CSV table of C-alpha atoms in Angstrom, one decimal:
chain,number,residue,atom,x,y,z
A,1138,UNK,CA,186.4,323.0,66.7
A,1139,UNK,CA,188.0,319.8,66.9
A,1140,UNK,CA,188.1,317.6,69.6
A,1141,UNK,CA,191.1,315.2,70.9
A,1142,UNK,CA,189.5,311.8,71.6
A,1143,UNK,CA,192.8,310.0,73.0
A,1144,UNK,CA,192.8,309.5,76.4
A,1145,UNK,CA,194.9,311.9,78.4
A,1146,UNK,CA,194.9,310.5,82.1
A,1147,UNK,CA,198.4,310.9,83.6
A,1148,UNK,CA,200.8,308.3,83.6
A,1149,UNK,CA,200.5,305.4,85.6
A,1150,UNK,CA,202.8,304.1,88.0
A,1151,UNK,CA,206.0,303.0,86.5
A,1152,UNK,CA,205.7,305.8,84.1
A,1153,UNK,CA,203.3,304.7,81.3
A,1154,UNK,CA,200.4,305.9,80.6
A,1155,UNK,CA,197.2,304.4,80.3
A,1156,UNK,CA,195.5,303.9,76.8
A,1157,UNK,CA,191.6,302.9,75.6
A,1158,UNK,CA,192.8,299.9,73.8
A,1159,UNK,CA,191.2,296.6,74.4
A,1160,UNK,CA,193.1,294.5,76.8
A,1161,UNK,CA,192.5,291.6,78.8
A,1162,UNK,CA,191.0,292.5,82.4
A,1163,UNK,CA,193.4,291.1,84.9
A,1164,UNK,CA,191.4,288.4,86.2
A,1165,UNK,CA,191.4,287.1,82.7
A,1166,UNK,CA,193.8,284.0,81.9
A,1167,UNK,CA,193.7,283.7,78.0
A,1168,UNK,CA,193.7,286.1,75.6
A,1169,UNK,CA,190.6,287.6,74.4
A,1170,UNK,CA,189.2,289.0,70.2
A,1171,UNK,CA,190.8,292.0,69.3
A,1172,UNK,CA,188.5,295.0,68.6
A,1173,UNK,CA,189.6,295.4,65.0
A,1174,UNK,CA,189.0,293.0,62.3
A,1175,UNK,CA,192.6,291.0,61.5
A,1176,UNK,CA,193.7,291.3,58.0
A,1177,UNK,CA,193.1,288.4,55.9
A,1178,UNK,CA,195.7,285.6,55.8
A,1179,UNK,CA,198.5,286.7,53.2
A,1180,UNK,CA,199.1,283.1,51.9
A,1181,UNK,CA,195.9,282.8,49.8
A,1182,UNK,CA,194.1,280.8,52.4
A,1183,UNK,CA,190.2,281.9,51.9
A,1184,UNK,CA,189.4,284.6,55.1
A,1185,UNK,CA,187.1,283.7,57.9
A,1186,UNK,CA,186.5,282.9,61.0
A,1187,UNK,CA,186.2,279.9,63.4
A,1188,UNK,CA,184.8,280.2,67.1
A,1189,UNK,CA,185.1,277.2,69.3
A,1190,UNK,CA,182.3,277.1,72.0
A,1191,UNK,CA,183.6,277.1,75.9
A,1192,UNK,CA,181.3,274.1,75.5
A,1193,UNK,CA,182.9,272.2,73.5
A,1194,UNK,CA,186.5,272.6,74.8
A,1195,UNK,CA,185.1,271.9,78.3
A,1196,UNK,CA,183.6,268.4,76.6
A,1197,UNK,CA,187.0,267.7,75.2
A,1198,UNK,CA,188.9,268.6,78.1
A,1199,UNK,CA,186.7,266.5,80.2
A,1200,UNK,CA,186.9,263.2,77.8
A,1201,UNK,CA,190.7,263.5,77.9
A,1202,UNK,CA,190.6,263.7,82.1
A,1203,UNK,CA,188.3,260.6,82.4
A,1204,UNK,CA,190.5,258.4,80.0
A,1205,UNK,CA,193.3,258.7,82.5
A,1206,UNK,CA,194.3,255.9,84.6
A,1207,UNK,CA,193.4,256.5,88.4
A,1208,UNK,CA,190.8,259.0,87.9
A,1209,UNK,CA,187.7,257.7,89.4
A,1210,UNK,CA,184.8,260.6,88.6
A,1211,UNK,CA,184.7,264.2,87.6
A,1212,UNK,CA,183.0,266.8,89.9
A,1213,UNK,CA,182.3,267.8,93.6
A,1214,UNK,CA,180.0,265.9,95.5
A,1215,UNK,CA,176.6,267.6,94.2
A,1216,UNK,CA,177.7,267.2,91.0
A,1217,UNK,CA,178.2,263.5,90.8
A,1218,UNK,CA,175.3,263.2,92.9
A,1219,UNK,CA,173.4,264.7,89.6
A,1220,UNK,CA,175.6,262.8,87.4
A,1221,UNK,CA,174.4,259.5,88.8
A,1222,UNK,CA,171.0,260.6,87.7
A,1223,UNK,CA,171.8,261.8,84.4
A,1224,UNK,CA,173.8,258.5,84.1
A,1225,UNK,CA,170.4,256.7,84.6
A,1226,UNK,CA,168.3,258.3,81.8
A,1227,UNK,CA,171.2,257.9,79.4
A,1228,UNK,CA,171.9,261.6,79.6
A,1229,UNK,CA,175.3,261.6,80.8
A,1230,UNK,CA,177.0,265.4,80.9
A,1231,UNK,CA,180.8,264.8,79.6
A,1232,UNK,CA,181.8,268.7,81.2
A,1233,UNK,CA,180.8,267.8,84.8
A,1234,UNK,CA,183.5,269.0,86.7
A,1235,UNK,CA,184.8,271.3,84.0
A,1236,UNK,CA,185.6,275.0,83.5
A,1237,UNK,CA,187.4,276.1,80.9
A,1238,UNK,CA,188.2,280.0,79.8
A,1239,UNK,CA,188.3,280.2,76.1
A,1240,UNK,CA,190.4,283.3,74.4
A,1241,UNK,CA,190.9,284.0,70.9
A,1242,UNK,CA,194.0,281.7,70.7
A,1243,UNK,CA,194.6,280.4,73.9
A,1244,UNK,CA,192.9,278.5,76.4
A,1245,UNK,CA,192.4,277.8,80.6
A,1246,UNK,CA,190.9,274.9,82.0
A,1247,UNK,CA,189.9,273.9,85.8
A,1248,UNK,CA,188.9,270.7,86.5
A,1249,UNK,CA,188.0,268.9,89.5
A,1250,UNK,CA,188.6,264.7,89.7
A,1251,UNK,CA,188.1,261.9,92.2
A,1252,UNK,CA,191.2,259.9,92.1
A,1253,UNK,CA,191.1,256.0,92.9
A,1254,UNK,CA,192.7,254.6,95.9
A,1255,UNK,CA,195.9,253.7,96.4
A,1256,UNK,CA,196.6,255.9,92.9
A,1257,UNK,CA,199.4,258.1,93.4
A,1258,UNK,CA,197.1,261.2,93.4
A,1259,UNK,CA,199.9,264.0,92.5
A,1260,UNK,CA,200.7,261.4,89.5
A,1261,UNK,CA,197.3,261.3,88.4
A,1262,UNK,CA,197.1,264.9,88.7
A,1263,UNK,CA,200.1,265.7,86.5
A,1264,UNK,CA,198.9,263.1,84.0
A,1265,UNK,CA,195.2,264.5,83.7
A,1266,UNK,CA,196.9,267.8,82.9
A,1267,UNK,CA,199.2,266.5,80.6
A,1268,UNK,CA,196.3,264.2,78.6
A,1269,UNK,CA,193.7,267.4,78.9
A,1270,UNK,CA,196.6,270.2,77.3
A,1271,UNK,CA,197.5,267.1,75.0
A,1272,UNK,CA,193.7,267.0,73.7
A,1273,UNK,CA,192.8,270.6,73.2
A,1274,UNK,CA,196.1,271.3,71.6
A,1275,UNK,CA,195.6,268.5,69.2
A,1276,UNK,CA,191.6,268.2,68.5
A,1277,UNK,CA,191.0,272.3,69.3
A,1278,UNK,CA,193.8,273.7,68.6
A,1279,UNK,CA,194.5,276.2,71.1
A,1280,UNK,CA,197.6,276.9,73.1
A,1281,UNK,CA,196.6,276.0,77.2
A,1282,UNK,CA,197.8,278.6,79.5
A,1283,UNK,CA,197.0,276.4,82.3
A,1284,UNK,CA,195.3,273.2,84.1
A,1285,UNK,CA,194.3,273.9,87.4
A,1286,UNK,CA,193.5,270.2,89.0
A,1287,UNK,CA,191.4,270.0,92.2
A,1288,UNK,CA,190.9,266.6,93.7
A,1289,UNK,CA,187.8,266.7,95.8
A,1290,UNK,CA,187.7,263.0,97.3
A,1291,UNK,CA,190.0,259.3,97.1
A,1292,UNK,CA,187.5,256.5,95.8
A,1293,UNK,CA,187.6,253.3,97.7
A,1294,UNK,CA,186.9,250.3,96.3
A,1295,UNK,CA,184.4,249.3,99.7
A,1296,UNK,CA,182.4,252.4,98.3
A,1297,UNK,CA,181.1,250.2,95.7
A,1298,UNK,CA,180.8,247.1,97.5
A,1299,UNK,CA,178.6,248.2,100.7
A,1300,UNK,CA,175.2,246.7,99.5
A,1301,UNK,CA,176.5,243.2,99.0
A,1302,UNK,CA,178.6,243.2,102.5
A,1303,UNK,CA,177.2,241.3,104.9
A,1304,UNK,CA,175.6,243.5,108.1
A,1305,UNK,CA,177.5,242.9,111.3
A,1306,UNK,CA,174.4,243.0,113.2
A,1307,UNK,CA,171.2,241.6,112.8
């Protein structure tokens, strides 16, 4: 006796029908391995495979975001808190303030930035995304989906300056 292994669930709504094929969950941004082996590459190219670590697409993301003009820091509060220490035993973490989403070809980041003040911040915003997509696409080679920026906090420069201010009381 043979038995059917497809899937026979009733159509969905809008008329299809559901199927046991791998497919990205729908909270998922980027697209994610197939569950079959591809076929190798057709132009003589030797077959492999290369995986790129969350890790190191976070690190590059987070390189690119710093080098932009007006961005002051990377990370929530807490974080930089930590980061400050880090910083002070030479252990500094380049994805603080980083997540990324890595799929098989494509990739998602979210990053969160302190923007100096008076930078424009929506300016600084548009040009951290544009430097981060320009880095992964270029040194990782993925295709970004998205940049999500969060600025958490406006630097001033008194922030720096309080311990050499003189006390208006004595």
């Amino acid at each position: 006796m043979a038995i059917d292994e497809k899937n026979t669930t009733a159509p969905a709504e809008g008329g299809m029908s559901a199927s046991r094929d791998v497919k990205p969950s729908p909270t998922s941004r980027v697209d994610r391995a197939p569950s079959a082996p591809r076929p190798a590459p057709e132009d003589g190219s030797s077959a492999g495979r290369t995986t790129i670590a969350e890790g190191v697409v976070a690190k590059v993301a987070g390189i690119a975001a710093r080098e932009v003009s007006g961005v002051h820091a990377l990370g929530g509060g807490g974080a930089r808190a930590l980061g400050v220490i880090r910083d002070a035993v030479n252990a500094t973490d380049l994805t603080q303030g980083v997540k990324v989403e890595v799929g098989e070809t494509q990739a998602a980041v979210d990053i969160t930035i302190v923007v100096d003040y008076p930078a424009p911040i929506r300016e600084v915003a548009e040009n951290v995304r544009a430097a981060v997509t320009d880095a992964i696409t270029r040194l990782v080679g993925l295709q970004v989906v998205e940049v999500n920026v969060d600025v958490n906090d406006v630097h001033l420069p008194s922030d720096d300056g309080d311990d050499d201010a003189e006390s208006r009381v004595s």
